[in-house]
Coordinates of C-alpha atoms and ligand atoms in Angstrom, one line a residue:
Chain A
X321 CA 153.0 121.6 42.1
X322 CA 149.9 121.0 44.6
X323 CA 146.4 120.4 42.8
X324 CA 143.4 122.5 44.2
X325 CA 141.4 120.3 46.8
X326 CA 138.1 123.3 47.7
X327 CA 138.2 126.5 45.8
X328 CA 135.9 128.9 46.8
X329 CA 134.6 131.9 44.2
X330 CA 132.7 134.6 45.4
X331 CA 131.0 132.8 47.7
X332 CA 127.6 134.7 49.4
X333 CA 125.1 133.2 51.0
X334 CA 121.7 134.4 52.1
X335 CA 118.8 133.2 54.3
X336 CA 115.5 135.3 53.4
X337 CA 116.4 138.8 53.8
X338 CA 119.4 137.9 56.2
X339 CA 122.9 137.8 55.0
X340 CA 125.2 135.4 56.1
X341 CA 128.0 135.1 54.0
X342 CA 129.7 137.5 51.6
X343 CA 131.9 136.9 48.6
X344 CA 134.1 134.9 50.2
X345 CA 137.3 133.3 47.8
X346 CA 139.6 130.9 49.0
X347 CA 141.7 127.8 47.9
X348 CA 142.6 124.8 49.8
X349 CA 145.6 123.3 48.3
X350 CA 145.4 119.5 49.0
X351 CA 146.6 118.1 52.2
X352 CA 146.2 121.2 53.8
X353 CA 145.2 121.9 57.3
X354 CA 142.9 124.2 57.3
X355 CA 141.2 126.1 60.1
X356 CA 138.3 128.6 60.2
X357 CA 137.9 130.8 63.5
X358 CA 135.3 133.4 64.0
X359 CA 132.4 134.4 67.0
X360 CA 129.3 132.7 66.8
X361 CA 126.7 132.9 64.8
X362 CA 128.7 134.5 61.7
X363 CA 128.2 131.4 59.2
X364 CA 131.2 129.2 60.2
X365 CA 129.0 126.1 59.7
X366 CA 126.8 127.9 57.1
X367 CA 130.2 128.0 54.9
X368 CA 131.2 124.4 55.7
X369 CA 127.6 123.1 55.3
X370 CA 127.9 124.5 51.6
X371 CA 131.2 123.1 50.6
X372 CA 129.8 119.9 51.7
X373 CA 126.8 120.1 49.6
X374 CA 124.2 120.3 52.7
X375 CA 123.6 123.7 51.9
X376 CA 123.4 125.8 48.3
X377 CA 124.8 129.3 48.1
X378 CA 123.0 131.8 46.7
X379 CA 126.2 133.1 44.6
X380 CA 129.5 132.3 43.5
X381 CA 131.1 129.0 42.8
X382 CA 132.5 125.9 45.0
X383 CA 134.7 123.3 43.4
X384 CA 135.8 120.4 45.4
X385 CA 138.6 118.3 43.0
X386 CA 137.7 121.1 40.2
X387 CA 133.9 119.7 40.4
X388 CA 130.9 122.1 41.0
X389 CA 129.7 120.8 44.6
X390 CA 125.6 119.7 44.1
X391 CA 125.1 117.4 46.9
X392 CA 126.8 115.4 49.7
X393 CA 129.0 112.7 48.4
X394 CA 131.2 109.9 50.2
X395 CA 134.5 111.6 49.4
X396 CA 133.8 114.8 51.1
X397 CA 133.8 113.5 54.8
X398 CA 131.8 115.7 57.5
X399 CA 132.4 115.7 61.3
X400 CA 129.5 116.9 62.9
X401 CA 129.5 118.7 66.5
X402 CA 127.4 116.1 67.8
X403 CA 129.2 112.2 67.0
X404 CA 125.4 111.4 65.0
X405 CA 125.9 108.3 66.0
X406 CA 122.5 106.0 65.9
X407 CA 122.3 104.7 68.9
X408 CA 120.8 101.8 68.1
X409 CA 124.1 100.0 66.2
X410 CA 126.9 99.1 67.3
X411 CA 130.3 101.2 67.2
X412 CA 130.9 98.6 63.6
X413 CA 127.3 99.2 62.3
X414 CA 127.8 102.8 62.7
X415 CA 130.6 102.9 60.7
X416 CA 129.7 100.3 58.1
X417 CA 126.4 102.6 57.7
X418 CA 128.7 105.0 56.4
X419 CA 130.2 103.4 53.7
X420 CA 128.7 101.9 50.1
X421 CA 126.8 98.9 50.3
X422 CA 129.5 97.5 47.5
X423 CA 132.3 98.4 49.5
X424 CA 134.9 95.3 50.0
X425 CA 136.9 94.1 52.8
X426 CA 134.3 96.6 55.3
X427 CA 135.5 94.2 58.0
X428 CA 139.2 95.3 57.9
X429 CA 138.2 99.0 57.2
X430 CA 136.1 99.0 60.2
X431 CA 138.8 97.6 62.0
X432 CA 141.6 100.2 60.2
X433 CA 139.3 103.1 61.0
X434 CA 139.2 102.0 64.6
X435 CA 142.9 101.6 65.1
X436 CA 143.5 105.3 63.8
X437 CA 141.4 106.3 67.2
X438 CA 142.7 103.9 69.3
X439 CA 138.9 102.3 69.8
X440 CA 139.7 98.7 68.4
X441 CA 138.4 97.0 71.0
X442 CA 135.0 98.9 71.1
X443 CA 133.7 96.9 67.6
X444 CA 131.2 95.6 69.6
X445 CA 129.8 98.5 71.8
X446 CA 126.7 100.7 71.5
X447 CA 127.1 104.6 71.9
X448 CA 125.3 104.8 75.1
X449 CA 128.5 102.8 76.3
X450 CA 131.3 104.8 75.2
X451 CA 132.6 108.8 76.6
X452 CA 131.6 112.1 74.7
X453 CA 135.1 112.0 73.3
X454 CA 135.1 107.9 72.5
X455 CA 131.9 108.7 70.6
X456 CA 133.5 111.4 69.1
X457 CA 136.3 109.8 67.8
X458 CA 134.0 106.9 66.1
X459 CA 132.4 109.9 64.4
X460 CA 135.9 110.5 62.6
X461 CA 136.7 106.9 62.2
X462 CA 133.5 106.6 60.2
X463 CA 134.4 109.9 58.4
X464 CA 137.4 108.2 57.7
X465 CA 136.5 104.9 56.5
X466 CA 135.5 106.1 53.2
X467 CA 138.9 107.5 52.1
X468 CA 137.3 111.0 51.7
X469 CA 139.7 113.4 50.1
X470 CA 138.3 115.9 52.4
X471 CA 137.6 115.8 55.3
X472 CA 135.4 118.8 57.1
X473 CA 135.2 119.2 60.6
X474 CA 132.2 121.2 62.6
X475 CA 133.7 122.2 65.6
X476 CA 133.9 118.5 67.1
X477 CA 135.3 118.9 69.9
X478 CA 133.6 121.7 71.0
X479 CA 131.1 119.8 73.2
X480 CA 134.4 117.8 75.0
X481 CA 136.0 118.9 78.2
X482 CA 139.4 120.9 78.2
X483 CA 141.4 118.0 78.6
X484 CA 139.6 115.4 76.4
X485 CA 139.8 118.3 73.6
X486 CA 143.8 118.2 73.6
X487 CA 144.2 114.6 73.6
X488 CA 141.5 114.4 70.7
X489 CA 143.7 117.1 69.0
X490 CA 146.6 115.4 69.1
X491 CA 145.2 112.3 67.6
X492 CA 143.3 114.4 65.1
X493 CA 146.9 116.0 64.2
X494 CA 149.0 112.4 64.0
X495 CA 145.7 111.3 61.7
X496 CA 146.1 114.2 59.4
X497 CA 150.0 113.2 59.3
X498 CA 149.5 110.2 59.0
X499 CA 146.6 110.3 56.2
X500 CA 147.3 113.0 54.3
X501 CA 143.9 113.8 54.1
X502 CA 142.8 117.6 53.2
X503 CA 140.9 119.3 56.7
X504 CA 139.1 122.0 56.8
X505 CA 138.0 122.8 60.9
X506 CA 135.6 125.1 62.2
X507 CA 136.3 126.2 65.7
X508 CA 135.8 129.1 68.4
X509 CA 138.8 127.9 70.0
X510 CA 142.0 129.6 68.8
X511 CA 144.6 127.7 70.3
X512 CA 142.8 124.9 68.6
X513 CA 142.6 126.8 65.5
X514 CA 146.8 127.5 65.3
X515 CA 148.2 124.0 67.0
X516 CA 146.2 121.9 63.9
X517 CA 146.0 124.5 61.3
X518 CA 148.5 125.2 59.3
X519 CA 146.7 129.1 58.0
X520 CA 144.2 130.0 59.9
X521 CA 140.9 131.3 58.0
X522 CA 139.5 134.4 60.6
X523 CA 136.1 135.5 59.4
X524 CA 134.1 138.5 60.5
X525 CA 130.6 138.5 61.1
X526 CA 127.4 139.5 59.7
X527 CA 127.7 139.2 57.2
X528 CA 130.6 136.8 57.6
X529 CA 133.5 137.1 55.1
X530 CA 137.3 136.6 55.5
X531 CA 138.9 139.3 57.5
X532 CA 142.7 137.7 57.4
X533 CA 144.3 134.8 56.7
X534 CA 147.3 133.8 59.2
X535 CA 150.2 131.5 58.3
X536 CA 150.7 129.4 60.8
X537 CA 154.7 128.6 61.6
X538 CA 155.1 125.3 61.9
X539 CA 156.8 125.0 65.5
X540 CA 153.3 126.0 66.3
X541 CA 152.2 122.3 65.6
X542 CA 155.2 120.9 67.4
X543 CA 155.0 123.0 70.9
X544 CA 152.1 124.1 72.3
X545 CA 153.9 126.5 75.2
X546 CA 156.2 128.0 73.5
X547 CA 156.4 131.9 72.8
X548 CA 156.2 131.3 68.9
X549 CA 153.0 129.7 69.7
X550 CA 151.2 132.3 71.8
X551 CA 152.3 135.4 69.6
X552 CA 150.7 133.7 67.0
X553 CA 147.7 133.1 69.2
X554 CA 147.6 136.6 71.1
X555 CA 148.0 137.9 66.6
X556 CA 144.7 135.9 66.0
X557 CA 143.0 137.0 69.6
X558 CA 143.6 140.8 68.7
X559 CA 141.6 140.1 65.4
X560 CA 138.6 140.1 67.9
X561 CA 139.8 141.9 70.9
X562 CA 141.5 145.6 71.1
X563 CA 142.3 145.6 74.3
X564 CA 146.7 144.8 75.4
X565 CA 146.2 142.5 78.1
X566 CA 145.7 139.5 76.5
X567 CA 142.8 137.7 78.1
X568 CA 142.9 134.2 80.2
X569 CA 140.8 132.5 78.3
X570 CA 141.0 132.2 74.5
X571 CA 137.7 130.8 73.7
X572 CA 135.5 133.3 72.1
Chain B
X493 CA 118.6 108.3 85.5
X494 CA 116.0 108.9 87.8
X495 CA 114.7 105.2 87.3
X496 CA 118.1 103.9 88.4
X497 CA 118.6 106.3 91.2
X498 CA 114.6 104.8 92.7
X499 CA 115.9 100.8 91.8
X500 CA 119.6 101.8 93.9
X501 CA 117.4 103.2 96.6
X502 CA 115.0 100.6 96.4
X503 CA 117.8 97.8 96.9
X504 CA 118.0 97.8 100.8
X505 CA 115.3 95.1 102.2
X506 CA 113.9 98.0 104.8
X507 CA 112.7 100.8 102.2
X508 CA 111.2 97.1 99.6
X509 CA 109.0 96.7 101.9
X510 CA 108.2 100.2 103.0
X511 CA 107.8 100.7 99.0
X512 CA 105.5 97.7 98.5
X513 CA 103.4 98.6 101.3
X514 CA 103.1 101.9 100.1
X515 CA 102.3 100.6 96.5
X516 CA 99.5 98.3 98.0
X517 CA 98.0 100.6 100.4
X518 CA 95.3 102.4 98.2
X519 CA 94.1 99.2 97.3
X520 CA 93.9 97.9 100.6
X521 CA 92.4 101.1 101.8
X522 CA 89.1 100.4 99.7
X523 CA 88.8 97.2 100.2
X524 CA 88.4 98.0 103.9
X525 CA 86.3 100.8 103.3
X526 CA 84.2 98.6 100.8
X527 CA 83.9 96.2 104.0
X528 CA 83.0 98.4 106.2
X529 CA 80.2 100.0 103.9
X530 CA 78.6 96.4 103.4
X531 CA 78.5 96.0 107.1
X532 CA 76.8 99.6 108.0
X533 CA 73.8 97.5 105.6
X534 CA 73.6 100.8 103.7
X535 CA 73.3 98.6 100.4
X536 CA 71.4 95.2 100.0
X537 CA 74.1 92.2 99.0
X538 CA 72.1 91.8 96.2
X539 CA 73.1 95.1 94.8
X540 CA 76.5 95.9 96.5
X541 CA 78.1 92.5 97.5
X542 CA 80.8 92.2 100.1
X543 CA 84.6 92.1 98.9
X544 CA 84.0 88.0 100.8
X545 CA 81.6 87.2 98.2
X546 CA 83.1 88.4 95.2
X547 CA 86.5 85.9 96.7
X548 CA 83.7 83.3 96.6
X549 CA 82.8 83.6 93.1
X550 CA 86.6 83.6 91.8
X551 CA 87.2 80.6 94.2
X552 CA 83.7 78.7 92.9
X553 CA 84.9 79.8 89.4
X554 CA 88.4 79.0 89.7
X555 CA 86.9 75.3 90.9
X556 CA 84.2 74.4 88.3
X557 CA 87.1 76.0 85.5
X558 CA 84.2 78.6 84.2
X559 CA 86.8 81.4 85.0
X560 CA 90.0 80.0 83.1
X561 CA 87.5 79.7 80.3
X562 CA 85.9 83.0 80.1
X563 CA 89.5 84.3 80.4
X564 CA 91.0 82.4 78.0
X565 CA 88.2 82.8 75.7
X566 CA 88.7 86.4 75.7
X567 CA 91.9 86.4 75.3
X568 CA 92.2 84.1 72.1
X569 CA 90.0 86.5 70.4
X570 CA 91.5 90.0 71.8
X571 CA 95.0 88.3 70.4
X572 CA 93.4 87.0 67.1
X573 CA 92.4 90.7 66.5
X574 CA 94.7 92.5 67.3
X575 CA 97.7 90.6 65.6
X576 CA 95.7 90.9 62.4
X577 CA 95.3 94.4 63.3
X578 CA 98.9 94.5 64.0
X579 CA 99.9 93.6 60.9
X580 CA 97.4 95.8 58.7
X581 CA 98.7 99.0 60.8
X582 CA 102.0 98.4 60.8
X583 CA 102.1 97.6 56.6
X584 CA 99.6 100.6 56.6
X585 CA 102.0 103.2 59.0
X586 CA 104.6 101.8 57.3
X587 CA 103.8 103.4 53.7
X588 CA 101.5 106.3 54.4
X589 CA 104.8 107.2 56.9
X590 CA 107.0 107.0 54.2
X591 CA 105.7 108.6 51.0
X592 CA 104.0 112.0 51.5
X593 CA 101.9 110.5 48.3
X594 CA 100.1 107.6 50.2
X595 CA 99.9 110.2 52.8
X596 CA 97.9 112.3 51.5
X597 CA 95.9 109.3 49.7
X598 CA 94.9 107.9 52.9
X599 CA 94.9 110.6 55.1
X600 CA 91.2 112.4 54.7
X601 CA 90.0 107.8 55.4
X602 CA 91.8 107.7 58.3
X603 CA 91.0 111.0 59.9
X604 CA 87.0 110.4 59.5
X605 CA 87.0 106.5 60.8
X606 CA 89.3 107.8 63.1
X607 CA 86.9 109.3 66.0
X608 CA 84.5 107.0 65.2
X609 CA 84.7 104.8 68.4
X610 CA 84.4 101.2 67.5
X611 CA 81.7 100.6 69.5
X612 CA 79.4 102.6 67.4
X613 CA 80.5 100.0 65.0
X614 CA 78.9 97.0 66.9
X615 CA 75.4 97.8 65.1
X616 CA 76.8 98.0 61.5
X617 CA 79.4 94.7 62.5
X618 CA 76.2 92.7 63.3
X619 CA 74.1 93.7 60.4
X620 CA 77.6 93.0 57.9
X621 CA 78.8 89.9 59.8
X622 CA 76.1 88.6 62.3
X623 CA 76.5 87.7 65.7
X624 CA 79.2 85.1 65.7
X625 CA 82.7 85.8 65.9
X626 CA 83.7 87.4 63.1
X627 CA 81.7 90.6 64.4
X628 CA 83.6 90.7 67.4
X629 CA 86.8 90.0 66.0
X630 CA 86.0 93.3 63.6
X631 CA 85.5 95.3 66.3
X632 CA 89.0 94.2 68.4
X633 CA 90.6 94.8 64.7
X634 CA 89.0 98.5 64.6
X635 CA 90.1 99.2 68.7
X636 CA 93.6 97.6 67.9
X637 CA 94.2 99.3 64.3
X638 CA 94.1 103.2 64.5
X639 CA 96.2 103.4 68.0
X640 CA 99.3 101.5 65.5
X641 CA 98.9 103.0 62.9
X642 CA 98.9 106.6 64.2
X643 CA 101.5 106.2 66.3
X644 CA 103.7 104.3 63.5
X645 CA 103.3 107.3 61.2
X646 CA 104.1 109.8 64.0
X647 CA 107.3 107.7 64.8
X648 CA 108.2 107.8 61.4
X649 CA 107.9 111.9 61.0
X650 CA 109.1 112.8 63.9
X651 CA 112.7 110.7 63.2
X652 CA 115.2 113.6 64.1
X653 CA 116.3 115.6 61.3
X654 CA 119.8 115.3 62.2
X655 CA 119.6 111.5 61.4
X656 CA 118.6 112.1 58.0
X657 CA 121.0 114.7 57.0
X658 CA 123.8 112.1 58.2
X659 CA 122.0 109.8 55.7
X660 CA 122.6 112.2 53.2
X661 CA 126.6 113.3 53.9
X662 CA 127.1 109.3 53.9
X663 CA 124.8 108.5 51.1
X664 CA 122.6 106.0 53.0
X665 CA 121.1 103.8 50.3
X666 CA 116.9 103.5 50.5
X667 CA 117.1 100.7 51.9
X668 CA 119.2 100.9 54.6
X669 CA 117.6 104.5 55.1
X670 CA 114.6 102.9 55.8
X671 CA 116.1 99.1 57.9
X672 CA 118.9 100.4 60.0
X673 CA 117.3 104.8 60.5
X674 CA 114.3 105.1 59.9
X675 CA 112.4 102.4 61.5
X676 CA 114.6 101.7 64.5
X677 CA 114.0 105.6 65.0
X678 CA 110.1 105.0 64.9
X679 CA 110.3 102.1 66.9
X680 CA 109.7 103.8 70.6
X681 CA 106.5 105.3 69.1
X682 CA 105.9 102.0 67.1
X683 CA 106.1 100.2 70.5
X684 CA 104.0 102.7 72.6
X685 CA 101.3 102.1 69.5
X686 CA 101.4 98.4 70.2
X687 CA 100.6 98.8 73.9
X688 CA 98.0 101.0 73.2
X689 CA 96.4 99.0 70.8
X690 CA 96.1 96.2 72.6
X691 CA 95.3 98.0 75.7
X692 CA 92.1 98.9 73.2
X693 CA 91.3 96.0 72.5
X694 CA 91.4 94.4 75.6
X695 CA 88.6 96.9 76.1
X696 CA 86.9 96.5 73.3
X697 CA 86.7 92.3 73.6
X698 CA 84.4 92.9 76.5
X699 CA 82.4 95.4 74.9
X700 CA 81.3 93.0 72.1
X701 CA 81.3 90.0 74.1
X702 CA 78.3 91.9 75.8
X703 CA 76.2 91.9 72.9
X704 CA 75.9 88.3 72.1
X705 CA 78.6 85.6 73.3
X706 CA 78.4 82.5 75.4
X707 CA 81.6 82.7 76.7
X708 CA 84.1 85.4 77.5
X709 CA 84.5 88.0 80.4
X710 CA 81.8 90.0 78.4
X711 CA 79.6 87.5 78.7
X712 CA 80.3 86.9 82.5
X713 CA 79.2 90.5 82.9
X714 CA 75.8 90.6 81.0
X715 CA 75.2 86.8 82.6
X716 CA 75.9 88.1 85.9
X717 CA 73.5 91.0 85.3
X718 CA 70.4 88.6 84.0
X719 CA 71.3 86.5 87.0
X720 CA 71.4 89.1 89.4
X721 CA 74.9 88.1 90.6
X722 CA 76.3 91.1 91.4
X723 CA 79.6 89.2 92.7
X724 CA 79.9 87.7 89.2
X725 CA 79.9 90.8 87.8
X726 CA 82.2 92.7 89.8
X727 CA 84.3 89.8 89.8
X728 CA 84.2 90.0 86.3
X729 CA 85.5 93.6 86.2
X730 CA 87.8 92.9 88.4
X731 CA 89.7 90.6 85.9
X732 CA 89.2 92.8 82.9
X733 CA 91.5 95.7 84.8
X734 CA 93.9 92.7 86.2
X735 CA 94.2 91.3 82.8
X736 CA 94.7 94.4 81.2
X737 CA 97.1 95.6 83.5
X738 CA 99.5 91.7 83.2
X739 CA 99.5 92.6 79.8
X740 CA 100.2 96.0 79.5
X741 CA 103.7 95.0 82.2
X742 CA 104.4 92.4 79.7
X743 CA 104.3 94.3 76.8
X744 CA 106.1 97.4 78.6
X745 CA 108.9 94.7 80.1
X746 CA 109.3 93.4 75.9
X747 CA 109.6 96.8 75.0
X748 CA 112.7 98.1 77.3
X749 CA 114.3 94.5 76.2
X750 CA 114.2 95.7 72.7
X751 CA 114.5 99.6 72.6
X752 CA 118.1 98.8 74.6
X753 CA 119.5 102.4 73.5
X754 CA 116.6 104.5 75.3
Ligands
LIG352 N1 118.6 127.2 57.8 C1 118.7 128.5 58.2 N2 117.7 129.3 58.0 C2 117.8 130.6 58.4 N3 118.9 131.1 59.0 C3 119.9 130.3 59.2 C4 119.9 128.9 58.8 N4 121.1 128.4 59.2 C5 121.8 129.4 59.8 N5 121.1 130.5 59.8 C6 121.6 131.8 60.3 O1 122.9 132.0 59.8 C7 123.7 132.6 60.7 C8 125.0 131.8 60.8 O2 124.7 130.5 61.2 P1 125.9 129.4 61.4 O3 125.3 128.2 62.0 O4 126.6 129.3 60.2 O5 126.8 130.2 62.5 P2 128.2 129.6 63.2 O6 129.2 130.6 62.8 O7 128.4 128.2 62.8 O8 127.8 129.8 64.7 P3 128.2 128.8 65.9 O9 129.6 129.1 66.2 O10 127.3 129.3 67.0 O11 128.0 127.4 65.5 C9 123.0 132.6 62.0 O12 122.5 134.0 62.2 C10 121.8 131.7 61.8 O13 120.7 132.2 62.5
LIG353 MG1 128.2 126.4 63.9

């Protein structure tokens, strides 16, 4: 029996006279992995900026924990495409920043929070010191650091270089393991999208609403050559492409 | 990026020197044609002194300590002004930068006074405070105050928007909002406000020193005119731009010390 972390009612979203999202109705059980895929442009973030209370929606309902979502809170966690960090505090500032002021113990959570990205020793750094992926992975350590049930993900790696991504995967994977934390990720990349996801949301665009949804086999998140892994990919690729030959390159 | 890539280049002794000589060589370059002029007796020496005579009046007033004085008299007042104007614009930017309310309560003032250069304040600061020091002191305050302040409110709105909807997913407290984002955001502008400000004032020191002062490089200047001592007085704008310029490096050198993250 799994409780109902984000449910999604009819969802539609408008800006002006332009439609960006329509109806859309989904349910994240908790702990899920969830991953969102579609091209750009057709209200990935749009969707995620609303069940994170950035953004209203001009219909339909969004629970997170059974609650009607009015406005950002602490235990819906966001990862942003850029690591926001100010880069005028220190890796520890950053991250206490993020949590409430009454907050015990922020000391040992900082330090926790590091550990889970393997950035311990960087307490003491400033921003402009660390990598695009380092910075990165403070963002989620400060995500992190407030125990969020949720945890929603922008497309954060999408700025990070092909190798960088993989190993920032990986940890992003052992974190969910180890954490248990409901994800919900927003990427263009689809072998991102099947290695952490375990369904895989594809929306269509303009106005965007859910075309499929793909279970993802779980060998998927174990080995990333395999052919279990790249039928499932090629089965999400053909969602945007016709054509046989399955392209090179899977970013779209 | 490109600063580091000139202070690399700039490492090897050879291309210092070629650097500093390039640096100096405008200067130089009319200092000789100023030289030569004064020789060709186009101009009397009591209207166009030579560069020699002007090196005799900072040596003569380096001697008899008249110089240090005048400096140093100006200075105490420019910074007497402007850290009280410092202080007023800062509180001031402060508030009207963070509540649309004050805002729009102060904003029609501060537009108006605004142009008003605060020279054309020297007749009303004489009338209102007489000729002592207080009037001068107004008008550093007025050249010192609207530079901060502007720039402390524009530092404030233009804080990237991304900064405060991070504020909002981590539910940022107002106070931290405002310590650890908002004003460390502003600070560049707050900073580039200071230097301007006291850049004004600076300028406007010798402005009112000219009215009616008995010391100060204002006074060396409207002296050196009743005198006819043309030297005086070209030494004595001399300093003003030397001056200015020492304290313009300092504040720009304080300012990279603190804004680290730039
Ligand atoms: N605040 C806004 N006002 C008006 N239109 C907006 C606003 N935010 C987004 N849009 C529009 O909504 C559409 C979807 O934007 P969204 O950022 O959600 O796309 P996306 O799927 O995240 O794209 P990408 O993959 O490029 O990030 C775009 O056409 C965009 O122009
Ligand atoms: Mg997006």
């Amino acid at each position: 029996m799994t409780h109902t972390a984000v449910s999604l009612r009819g969802v539609s979203k408008q800006f002006d006279d332009l439609s960006v999202l329509s109806d859309i109705s989904l349910e994240v059980p908790e702990g899920e992995f969830l991953s969102v895929i579609g091209v750009s442009g057709c209200g990935k973030s749009t969707l995620l900026r609303i069940i994170g209370g950035l953004e209203q929606q001009t219909a339909g309902e969004v629970l997170v924990d059974g609650v009607a979502v009015k406005k950002p809170t602490r235990n819906t966690g966001f990862v942003f495409q850029d690591h926001r960090l100010l880069p005028w505090l220190t890796v520890e500032a950053n991250i206490k920043l993020g949590l409430d002021k009454k907050t015990p113990n922020q000391d040992e959570i900082v330090q926790q929070n590091l550990e889970l990205v393997g950035l311990q020793e960087f307490l003491g750094s400033y921003p402009r010191q660390l990598s695009g992926g380092m910075a990165q992975r403070v963002a989620i350590a400060r995500a992190l650091a407030n125990r969020p049930k949720i945890l929603l993900l922008d497309e954060p790696f999408g700025a990070l270089d092909a190798m960088t991504r993989i190993h920032m995967q990986q940890a992003l994977r052992e974190i969910w393991e180890k954490e248990k934390i409901t994800m919900i990720l927003i990427t263009h990349d689809i072998e991102e999208a099947v290695y952490l996801g375990e369904r895989v949301v594809v929306l269509s665009s303009r106005p965007g609403h859910i075309k499929k949804i793909v279970d993802i086999p779980h060998v998927c998140h174990v080995i990333r050559t395999g052919t279990e892994f790249s039928e499932t990919r090629d089965k999400i690729y053909r969602e945007f492409f016709r054509d046989e030959n399955v392209a090179l390159d899977y970013n779209i | 990026m490109n600063d580091t890539v000139a202070n690399k280049e700039a490492k090897t002794p050879a291309k210092r020197v070629g650097a500093a000589v390039w640096y100096l060589l405008l200067p130089l370059l009319i200092l000789a044609v100023w030289e030569f002029v004064c020789h060709t007796g186009i101009f009397q020496s009591y209207t166009m002194p030579a560069p020699e005579a002007v090196i005799r009046a900072a040596v003569d007033g380096i001697r008899d300590g008249s110089l240090a004085k005048h400096i140093g008299a100006s200075f105490l007042r420019v910074l007497e002004g402007f850290l009280i104007a410092a202080v007023c614009a800062l509180a001031l930017g402060v508030v009207t930068g963070l509540s649309k309310k004050a805002e729009c309560f102060f904003e029609l003032v501060i537009q108006i006074l605004k142009p008003i250069p605060p020279i054309a304040w020297i007749p009303l600061a004489i009338l209102w405070f007489g000729i002592g020091e207080p009037s001068k002191l107004f008008i550093i305050y007025l050249g010192a105050f609207f530079p901060i302040l502007l720039n402390t409110v524009s530092g404030i709105h233009n804080l990237d928007g991304k900064y405060l909807e991070l504020a909002r997913v981590y539910e940022v407290d107002k106070l931290r909002l405002v310590t650890k984002i908002i004003l460390p955001g502003a600070l560049p502008e707050i900073l580039t406000g200071i230097r301007v400000g006291l850049g004004n004032a600076w300028v406007c020191v010798v402005a009112a020193e000219m009215i009616a002062a008995t010391r100060g490089i204002g006074y060396m200047l409207s002296n050196g005119r009743s005198l006819s001592r043309p030297d005086q007085v070209i030494l004595g704008m001399l300093l003003i731009g030397i001056v200015g310029k020492i304290m313009d490096d300092i504040l720009k050198f304080i300012s990279k010390k603190i804004v680290k993250w730039a």
